[in-house]
Short mmCIF file of C-alpha atoms in Angstrom, two decimals:
data_model
loop_
_atom_site.label_atom_id
_atom_site.label_comp_id
_atom_site.label_asym_id
_atom_site.label_seq_id
_atom_site.Cartn_x
_atom_site.Cartn_y
_atom_site.Cartn_z
CA MET A 1 -15.47 -9.66 -18.44
CA SER A 2 -15.71 -7.09 -21.18
CA LYS A 3 -15.93 -3.33 -20.86
CA ASP A 4 -19.58 -3.34 -21.88
CA SER A 5 -20.55 -4.79 -18.51
CA PRO A 6 -23.27 -3.14 -16.36
CA SER A 7 -23.14 0.62 -15.99
CA ARG A 8 -21.71 2.29 -12.89
CA LYS A 9 -25.02 3.84 -11.83
CA PRO A 10 -25.36 3.23 -8.08
CA PRO A 11 -28.53 1.89 -6.54
CA ALA A 12 -31.14 4.51 -5.72
CA VAL A 13 -31.24 3.59 -2.04
CA LEU A 14 -28.37 2.41 0.14
CA ASN A 15 -29.01 1.08 3.57
CA ARG A 16 -27.39 2.73 6.58
CA ARG A 17 -25.49 5.35 4.57
CA THR A 18 -24.58 6.18 1.02
CA LEU A 19 -20.97 5.24 0.53
CA VAL A 20 -19.27 4.59 -2.76
CA LYS A 21 -16.23 2.40 -2.64
CA ALA A 22 -14.29 1.67 -5.79
CA ALA A 23 -10.87 0.52 -6.75
CA GLY A 24 -8.46 1.00 -9.56
CA GLY A 25 -5.07 0.26 -10.93
CA ALA A 26 -2.85 2.35 -13.11
CA ALA A 27 -1.58 1.07 -16.43
CA GLY A 28 2.12 0.42 -16.65
CA LEU A 29 2.74 -0.17 -12.95
CA ALA A 30 5.62 -2.48 -12.12
CA VAL A 31 4.68 -3.92 -8.76
CA ALA A 32 5.60 -6.91 -6.69
CA ALA A 33 2.74 -8.70 -4.99
CA PRO A 34 1.51 -6.85 -1.91
CA PHE A 35 0.16 -9.08 0.80
CA VAL A 36 -3.82 -8.19 0.33
CA ASN A 37 -9.54 -9.71 -3.04
CA LEU A 38 -13.75 -8.23 -4.37
CA GLY A 39 -17.61 -9.12 -3.99
CA ARG A 40 -21.11 -7.75 -3.62
CA PHE A 41 -22.73 -7.75 -0.20
CA THR A 42 -25.69 -5.59 0.75
CA VAL A 43 -26.47 -4.64 4.34
CA GLU A 44 -30.19 -5.09 4.78
CA ALA A 45 -31.72 -3.77 7.98
CA TRP A 46 -34.41 -5.94 9.47
CA SER A 47 -37.39 -4.02 10.74
CA GLY A 48 -37.09 -5.81 14.04
CA GLY A 49 -35.13 -8.49 15.85
CA GLU A 50 -31.60 -8.77 17.16
CA HIS A 51 -29.78 -9.64 13.95
CA ARG A 52 -29.53 -8.28 10.46
CA SER A 53 -28.37 -10.13 7.38
CA LEU A 54 -25.79 -9.36 4.74
CA GLY A 55 -27.09 -11.21 1.70
CA GLY A 56 -25.03 -13.37 -0.61
CA GLU A 57 -25.76 -13.54 -4.31
CA SER A 58 -24.09 -14.47 -7.56
CA ARG A 59 -21.67 -12.12 -9.21
CA PRO A 60 -20.36 -12.22 -12.76
CA GLY A 61 -16.95 -13.68 -13.36
CA ARG A 62 -15.92 -14.68 -9.84
CA GLY A 63 -18.29 -17.42 -8.68
CA ARG A 64 -20.85 -17.15 -5.89
CA LEU A 65 -20.60 -15.10 -2.76
CA GLY A 66 -21.81 -17.93 -0.56
CA PRO A 67 -24.81 -18.05 1.75
CA PRO A 68 -26.17 -14.92 3.42
CA GLN A 69 -24.35 -13.96 6.60
CA GLU A 70 -25.96 -12.80 9.81
CA TYR A 71 -24.31 -10.35 12.18
CA SER A 72 -25.52 -8.92 15.45
CA THR A 73 -27.01 -5.45 15.53
CA ARG A 74 -24.12 -4.43 17.77
CA CYS A 75 -21.62 -5.61 15.16
CA ILE A 76 -23.32 -3.82 12.27
CA ASP A 77 -23.71 -0.62 14.26
CA LEU A 78 -20.02 -0.68 15.20
CA VAL A 79 -18.79 -1.22 11.64
CA THR A 80 -21.14 1.20 9.93
CA GLY A 81 -20.81 3.80 12.67
CA SER A 82 -17.00 3.79 12.90
CA LEU A 83 -14.18 5.17 10.80
CA VAL A 84 -12.80 1.94 9.31
CA ILE A 85 -9.18 2.00 8.14
CA ASP A 86 -7.40 -0.94 6.53
CA MET A 87 -3.74 -0.08 6.78
CA LEU A 88 -2.78 -2.51 4.04
CA SER A 89 -5.33 -3.24 1.36
CA PRO A 90 -4.40 -2.63 -2.26
CA LEU A 91 -7.51 -2.08 -4.32
CA VAL A 92 -6.74 -5.12 -6.47
CA ILE A 93 -3.90 -7.64 -6.58
CA SER A 94 -4.76 -9.48 -9.80
CA ARG A 95 -2.90 -8.03 -12.78
CA SER A 96 -5.57 -9.24 -15.21
CA ILE A 97 -8.35 -7.49 -13.28
CA GLN A 98 -6.22 -4.38 -12.97
CA GLN A 99 -5.69 -4.38 -16.72
CA ARG A 100 -9.41 -4.87 -17.37
CA TRP A 101 -10.29 -1.92 -15.17
CA GLY A 102 -7.85 0.31 -17.01
CA PRO A 103 -6.24 3.54 -15.77
CA ASP A 104 -9.59 5.39 -15.70
CA LEU A 105 -11.63 2.48 -14.23
CA SER A 106 -13.79 2.33 -17.35
CA GLY A 107 -13.61 -1.47 -17.19
CA MET A 108 -14.87 -1.71 -13.63
CA THR A 109 -18.37 -3.13 -13.30
CA ALA A 110 -21.20 -1.94 -11.11
CA TRP A 111 -20.83 -5.22 -9.19
CA GLU A 112 -17.23 -4.41 -8.36
CA GLU A 113 -18.08 -0.90 -7.22
CA GLN A 114 -20.79 -2.32 -5.00
CA GLU A 115 -18.26 -4.65 -3.38
CA PHE A 116 -16.27 -1.67 -2.14
CA ARG A 117 -19.40 0.14 -1.06
CA ASP A 118 -20.61 -2.79 1.01
CA SER A 119 -17.23 -3.50 2.59
CA GLU A 120 -17.72 -0.40 4.81
CA ILE A 121 -13.95 0.23 4.67
CA ASP A 122 -13.50 4.01 4.66
CA VAL A 123 -9.75 4.18 4.00
CA PHE A 124 -7.57 1.87 1.95
CA HIS A 125 -3.80 2.11 2.41
CA ILE A 126 -2.93 0.85 -1.06
CA ALA A 127 0.84 0.31 -0.68
CA VAL A 128 2.56 -2.44 -2.64
CA GLY A 129 6.15 -3.53 -3.11
CA VAL A 130 7.34 -1.67 -6.21
CA GLY A 131 10.14 -3.54 -7.91
CA GLY A 132 12.82 -2.69 -10.44
CA ARG A 133 16.14 -3.88 -11.79
CA ASP A 134 18.10 -1.04 -10.22
CA PHE A 135 17.69 2.19 -8.28
CA ASP A 136 16.67 4.19 -11.34
CA ASP A 137 14.06 1.58 -12.25
CA GLN A 138 12.65 1.57 -8.71
CA TYR A 139 12.45 5.36 -8.71
CA HIS A 140 10.69 5.41 -12.09
CA ASN A 141 8.23 2.68 -11.10
CA SER A 142 7.44 4.42 -7.83
CA LEU A 143 6.67 7.63 -9.69
CA LEU A 144 4.38 5.68 -12.01
CA PHE A 145 2.62 4.07 -9.05
CA VAL A 146 1.95 7.33 -7.22
CA ALA A 147 1.02 9.16 -10.43
CA GLY A 148 -1.34 6.36 -11.40
CA TYR A 149 -3.33 6.64 -8.18
CA ASN A 150 -3.39 10.43 -8.41
CA ALA A 151 -4.81 10.05 -11.93
CA ILE A 152 -7.52 7.68 -10.72
CA ILE A 153 -8.52 10.04 -7.92
CA ALA A 154 -8.64 12.96 -10.37
CA ALA A 155 -10.67 10.96 -12.90
CA ARG A 156 -13.25 9.75 -10.37
CA PRO A 157 -13.79 12.41 -7.71
CA ASP A 158 -17.24 10.93 -7.20
CA LEU A 159 -15.63 7.76 -5.88
CA PHE A 160 -12.32 8.75 -4.33
CA VAL A 161 -10.61 11.27 -2.14
CA ARG A 162 -6.90 11.28 -1.38
CA ILE A 163 -6.07 11.13 2.30
CA ASP A 164 -3.42 13.76 2.99
CA SER A 165 -4.14 14.94 6.51
CA ALA A 166 -5.85 14.28 9.82
CA GLU A 167 -8.71 16.49 8.61
CA ASP A 168 -9.20 14.17 5.63
CA LEU A 169 -9.43 11.17 7.96
CA ALA A 170 -11.96 12.98 10.12
CA SER A 171 -14.20 13.82 7.18
CA VAL A 172 -14.11 10.72 4.96
CA HIS A 173 -16.55 8.58 6.96
CA GLY A 174 -20.00 9.15 5.50
CA SER A 175 -18.65 11.42 2.76
CA GLY A 176 -19.81 9.21 -0.11
CA ARG A 177 -16.22 8.59 -1.20
CA ALA A 178 -13.50 6.08 -0.41
CA GLY A 179 -10.28 7.41 1.02
CA ILE A 180 -7.06 6.35 -0.67
CA LEU A 181 -3.96 6.60 1.49
CA ILE A 182 -0.92 6.54 -0.78
CA GLY A 183 2.03 4.57 0.52
CA LEU A 184 4.77 2.29 -0.75
CA GLN A 185 6.14 -0.93 0.72
CA THR A 186 9.70 0.19 0.10
CA SER A 187 11.74 3.35 0.37
CA SER A 188 14.18 2.42 -2.38
CA HIS A 189 12.87 5.35 -4.42
CA PHE A 190 14.43 7.78 -1.94
CA HIS A 191 17.85 8.35 -3.48
CA SER A 192 18.41 11.34 -1.21
CA PRO A 193 16.46 12.98 1.64
CA ASP A 194 15.12 15.51 -0.86
CA ASP A 195 13.21 12.71 -2.57
CA VAL A 196 11.18 12.34 0.62
CA ASN A 197 9.98 15.91 0.11
CA LEU A 198 9.26 15.25 -3.56
CA PHE A 199 7.10 12.19 -2.95
CA TYR A 200 5.39 13.85 -0.01
CA GLY A 201 4.42 16.64 -2.40
CA LEU A 202 2.97 14.03 -4.76
CA GLY A 203 0.76 12.65 -1.98
CA GLN A 204 2.74 9.84 -0.36
CA ARG A 205 2.05 9.76 3.38
CA VAL A 206 3.45 6.36 4.46
CA SER A 207 6.69 4.63 3.44
CA GLN A 208 7.93 1.23 4.48
CA LEU A 209 11.69 1.42 4.93
CA THR A 210 12.43 -1.92 3.25
CA TYR A 211 10.58 -4.70 1.54
CA ASN A 212 11.87 -8.23 2.22
CA SER A 213 15.41 -7.70 0.98
CA ARG A 214 18.21 -5.25 1.72
CA ASN A 215 18.28 -1.75 0.31
CA MET A 216 20.39 1.34 1.01
CA ILE A 217 18.35 2.09 4.14
CA GLY A 218 18.29 -1.24 5.95
CA ASN A 219 17.48 -4.94 5.79
CA GLY A 220 14.31 -6.81 4.96
CA SER A 221 12.83 -9.66 6.95
CA THR A 222 14.04 -12.45 4.64
CA GLU A 223 17.55 -11.09 4.02
CA ARG A 224 20.38 -13.51 4.86
CA VAL A 225 22.08 -11.08 7.28
CA ASP A 226 20.10 -9.21 9.94
CA GLY A 227 21.69 -5.78 9.56
CA GLY A 228 20.36 -2.50 10.91
CA ILE A 229 19.71 0.95 9.50
CA SER A 230 22.56 2.60 7.61
CA ASP A 231 23.74 6.19 8.06
CA PHE A 232 21.89 6.99 4.85
CA GLY A 233 18.79 5.34 6.33
CA VAL A 234 19.02 7.51 9.44
CA ALA A 235 19.00 10.61 7.23
CA ILE A 236 15.92 9.29 5.38
CA VAL A 237 14.06 8.60 8.63
CA GLU A 238 14.93 12.04 9.96
CA ARG A 239 13.59 13.68 6.80
CA MET A 240 10.42 11.57 6.98
CA ASN A 241 9.95 12.78 10.55
CA GLU A 242 10.52 16.36 9.44
CA VAL A 243 7.96 16.38 6.63
CA GLY A 244 5.43 14.17 8.44
CA MET A 245 5.64 10.91 6.48
CA ALA A 246 4.91 7.78 8.49
CA VAL A 247 7.75 5.30 9.04
CA ASP A 248 6.54 1.74 8.44
CA VAL A 249 8.72 -1.32 9.13
CA SER A 250 6.27 -4.17 8.52
CA HIS A 251 8.62 -6.08 6.20
CA SER A 252 11.87 -4.95 7.79
CA GLY A 253 14.32 -7.24 9.54
CA ASP A 254 14.54 -7.39 13.31
CA ARG A 255 17.54 -5.08 13.72
CA THR A 256 16.21 -2.54 11.22
CA THR A 257 12.85 -2.60 13.03
CA LEU A 258 14.47 -1.90 16.40
CA ASP A 259 16.76 0.75 14.91
CA ALA A 260 13.79 2.55 13.37
CA CYS A 261 12.10 2.68 16.76
CA GLU A 262 15.27 4.13 18.26
CA VAL A 263 16.01 6.64 15.49
CA SER A 264 12.55 7.96 14.70
CA SER A 265 11.30 10.95 16.67
CA ARG A 266 7.72 10.18 15.63
CA PRO A 267 5.65 7.03 16.13
CA VAL A 268 6.72 3.99 14.10
CA LEU A 269 4.08 1.79 12.46
CA PHE A 270 3.72 -1.90 11.77
CA THR A 271 0.92 -1.35 9.26
CA HIS A 272 0.54 -5.08 8.56
CA SER A 273 2.25 -7.74 10.64
CA ASN A 274 1.70 -10.44 13.26
CA SER A 275 3.19 -11.88 16.43
CA ARG A 276 6.18 -14.15 15.92
CA VAL A 277 5.40 -16.01 19.12
CA LEU A 278 2.06 -17.15 17.70
CA SER A 279 3.17 -17.56 14.08
CA GLY A 280 5.67 -20.28 14.89
CA GLY A 281 8.68 -18.11 14.13
CA HIS A 282 7.85 -16.75 10.67
CA PRO A 283 10.48 -14.12 9.72
CA ARG A 284 7.84 -11.69 8.41
CA THR A 285 6.31 -11.40 11.86
CA LYS A 286 7.45 -9.34 14.84
CA THR A 287 9.11 -10.37 18.08
CA ASP A 288 7.69 -9.26 21.41
CA GLU A 289 10.77 -7.07 21.82
CA ALA A 290 9.98 -5.28 18.55
CA ILE A 291 6.30 -4.91 19.42
CA ARG A 292 7.20 -3.30 22.75
CA ALA A 293 9.69 -0.99 21.04
CA MET A 294 7.06 0.11 18.52
CA ALA A 295 4.58 0.81 21.31
CA ALA A 296 7.18 2.87 23.15
CA THR A 297 7.26 5.23 20.15
CA GLY A 298 3.46 5.58 20.33
CA GLY A 299 2.95 3.45 17.24
CA VAL A 300 0.15 1.11 16.16
CA MET A 301 0.29 -2.44 14.77
CA GLY A 302 -2.14 -3.63 12.09
CA ILE A 303 -2.81 -7.38 12.25
CA THR A 304 -2.87 -9.35 8.99
CA GLY A 305 -4.98 -12.35 8.01
CA VAL A 306 -2.28 -14.03 5.93
CA ARG A 307 -2.41 -17.71 6.85
CA MET A 308 1.30 -18.49 7.29
CA PHE A 309 1.84 -15.27 9.29
CA VAL A 310 -0.94 -16.31 11.67
CA LYS A 311 -0.02 -19.94 12.35
CA ASP A 312 2.51 -22.48 11.07
CA ARG A 313 0.17 -25.45 10.91
CA GLU A 314 -3.39 -26.47 10.18
CA PRO A 315 -6.09 -25.86 11.01
CA THR A 316 -5.67 -22.08 10.84
CA THR A 317 -8.91 -20.29 11.62
CA ILE A 318 -10.36 -16.88 12.37
CA GLU A 319 -9.92 -17.69 16.06
CA ASP A 320 -6.17 -18.09 15.52
CA TYR A 321 -6.24 -14.69 13.79
CA ILE A 322 -7.99 -13.10 16.76
CA ASP A 323 -5.37 -14.64 19.07
CA HIS A 324 -2.91 -12.12 17.57
CA PHE A 325 -5.12 -9.23 18.63
CA ASP A 326 -5.31 -10.69 22.14
CA HIS A 327 -1.55 -11.19 22.34
CA VAL A 328 -0.70 -7.65 21.26
CA ARG A 329 -3.40 -6.20 23.54
CA ASP A 330 -2.03 -8.09 26.53
CA LEU A 331 1.55 -7.14 25.64
CA ILE A 332 1.25 -3.39 24.95
CA GLY A 333 -2.41 -2.34 25.24
CA VAL A 334 -5.41 -2.22 22.94
CA GLU A 335 -4.66 1.40 21.99
CA HIS A 336 -1.78 0.10 19.85
CA LEU A 337 -3.95 -2.27 17.77
CA GLY A 338 -5.40 -1.87 14.28
CA VAL A 339 -6.11 -3.77 11.07
CA GLY A 340 -3.73 -4.25 8.15
CA SER A 341 -5.39 -7.10 6.28
CA ASP A 342 -2.63 -7.51 3.69
CA VAL A 343 -5.24 -8.60 1.14
CA ASP A 344 -7.55 -6.89 -1.31
CA LEU A 345 -11.27 -7.47 -0.86
CA HIS A 346 -11.24 -11.14 -1.92
CA GLY A 347 -7.81 -12.41 -0.91
CA TYR A 348 -5.16 -14.36 -2.74
CA ASP A 349 -6.85 -17.72 -3.12
CA ASP A 350 -9.37 -16.33 -5.65
CA MET A 351 -6.63 -15.17 -8.01
CA PRO A 352 -6.29 -16.77 -11.47
CA ALA A 353 -4.18 -19.92 -11.12
CA ASP A 354 -1.26 -18.66 -13.18
CA GLU A 355 -1.05 -15.39 -11.23
CA TYR A 356 -1.38 -17.25 -7.94
CA GLU A 357 1.51 -19.57 -8.71
CA ALA A 358 3.65 -16.71 -10.00
CA LEU A 359 3.04 -14.80 -6.78
CA LYS A 360 4.19 -17.71 -4.63
CA ALA A 361 7.24 -18.26 -6.81
CA ALA A 362 8.35 -14.65 -6.27
CA TYR A 363 9.16 -15.24 -2.57
CA LYS A 364 11.87 -17.15 -0.74
CA ASP A 365 11.19 -20.58 0.73
CA SER A 366 11.20 -18.95 4.16
CA TYR A 367 7.75 -17.55 3.36
CA ALA A 368 6.51 -21.13 3.84
CA PHE A 369 3.42 -20.99 1.62
CA ARG A 370 0.86 -23.72 2.15
CA ASP A 371 -2.03 -24.76 -0.09
CA LYS A 372 -3.99 -21.66 0.91
CA ILE A 373 -2.91 -18.13 1.79
CA ASP A 374 -6.23 -16.74 3.07
CA ILE A 375 -8.18 -17.67 6.19
CA ASP A 376 -11.82 -18.67 5.81
CA GLY A 377 -14.14 -16.03 7.21
CA ILE A 378 -11.90 -13.02 6.57
CA ASP A 379 -11.26 -13.57 2.86
CA HIS A 380 -14.17 -11.57 1.46
CA PRO A 381 -15.39 -7.98 1.12
CA LYS A 382 -17.32 -7.89 4.38
CA ARG A 383 -14.42 -9.17 6.49
CA MET A 384 -14.61 -6.20 8.87
CA PHE A 385 -17.99 -7.50 10.06
CA ASP A 386 -16.54 -10.96 10.79
CA LEU A 387 -13.58 -9.39 12.59
CA THR A 388 -15.91 -7.24 14.68
CA GLU A 389 -18.17 -10.17 15.57
CA ALA A 390 -15.10 -12.16 16.64
CA LEU A 391 -13.83 -9.28 18.80
CA ILE A 392 -17.27 -9.08 20.42
CA ARG A 393 -17.05 -12.82 21.22
CA ARG A 394 -13.69 -12.22 22.89
CA GLY A 395 -15.11 -9.54 25.16
CA TYR A 396 -13.70 -6.35 23.60
CA THR A 397 -15.66 -3.23 24.48
CA ASP A 398 -17.26 -0.96 21.89
CA ASP A 399 -14.56 1.67 22.42
CA HIS A 400 -11.83 -0.94 22.00
CA ILE A 401 -13.39 -2.18 18.76
CA ARG A 402 -13.79 1.34 17.36
CA GLY A 403 -10.11 1.90 18.06
CA ILE A 404 -9.09 -1.33 16.33
CA LEU A 405 -11.30 -0.66 13.31
CA GLY A 406 -9.68 2.69 12.67
CA GLY A 407 -9.58 5.01 15.64
CA ASN A 408 -6.08 4.02 16.76
CA PHE A 409 -4.55 4.51 13.32
CA GLN A 410 -6.48 7.76 12.97
CA ARG A 411 -4.92 9.02 16.21
CA VAL A 412 -1.34 8.01 15.41
CA LEU A 413 -1.44 9.25 11.82
CA GLY A 414 -2.68 12.60 13.10
CA GLU A 415 0.35 12.76 15.41
CA ILE A 416 2.78 11.81 12.65
CA TRP A 417 1.31 14.19 10.09
CA GLU A 418 1.21 17.19 12.43
CA ARG A 419 3.58 19.84 11.04
#
């Protein structure tokens, strides 16, 4: 789609509340694939009855949205009335779409803005795995990534607000802007503890200790040897605790995960992971031992909808996804549960074919990709409604669901960020 697509003027009337959600990408970013897609869905309140519909319609450039969806009034009230945090959802994963949007979002269409608005997600943790040939490259690329998002926020204050504090989390719901929580899925850019202070000053509030491979801090989940946190890594974690930057070990290996829970004086997060017991042993998921250790720190675990992290065989459905919520709840308590979708608003399977194949080729065979990466029903912009409806079916209370949608991450981030 060209830049002379529809203007960004929002509709005159928005149902339920006026909320602008938009996404961007910065030019020149060198990023590995995250694990996180876009659409246009409008919440239309029925004047009466027990259900309301979220209409489907065509959208330029990315096919049809599918038939209109119906959700219970309880579901819609919970999603629209709660602070909704997705603790891993880059704004876009397709490089070609990112390039079309441009660093100032001038290439974003009104349709794409509406997709974010209708998702009802208040806060996007936009972390990705930033690559590089060496330490200097990783440092440079991480600076570009953080600077790029700061530039977007500065260029579009009508759309975005940076989430720096517990006060920002408390005020973003209903503010008319989308919160961007700056994080990185690696800490390779920390060449010394002082770099933690530097990046904190630039707005980074969450840092994953490792991506899938080994770095100077510890080991990733697909590394050949399951080593723990180094002495250097201990110093980095201690400085993160000191400044109030959240320690995330979603991609870290088992020993590094357990070490982080032992070393950190503040809660440790699994922003986006799943249960290894249910996944069939996938290395990117967490053992029950690790989940208990995380909970003992006061942390929260965001559950992903990535197909091979949910189940190792077909069929893999939304009910299998919800099984992970049930398992973690039964193991450590619902207060430690959240959402870390690990997809953008549309998911991986809608990516251009060449980008999709390149993404799969970038990972080890142990990732065990199948024909599809996404799970039907949670691979679209209004996935939080489908998640909420599924939690209602499983008997979760309203308070439990509000916590899962964002309240639990809001609580733990407030504890971590307290100075």
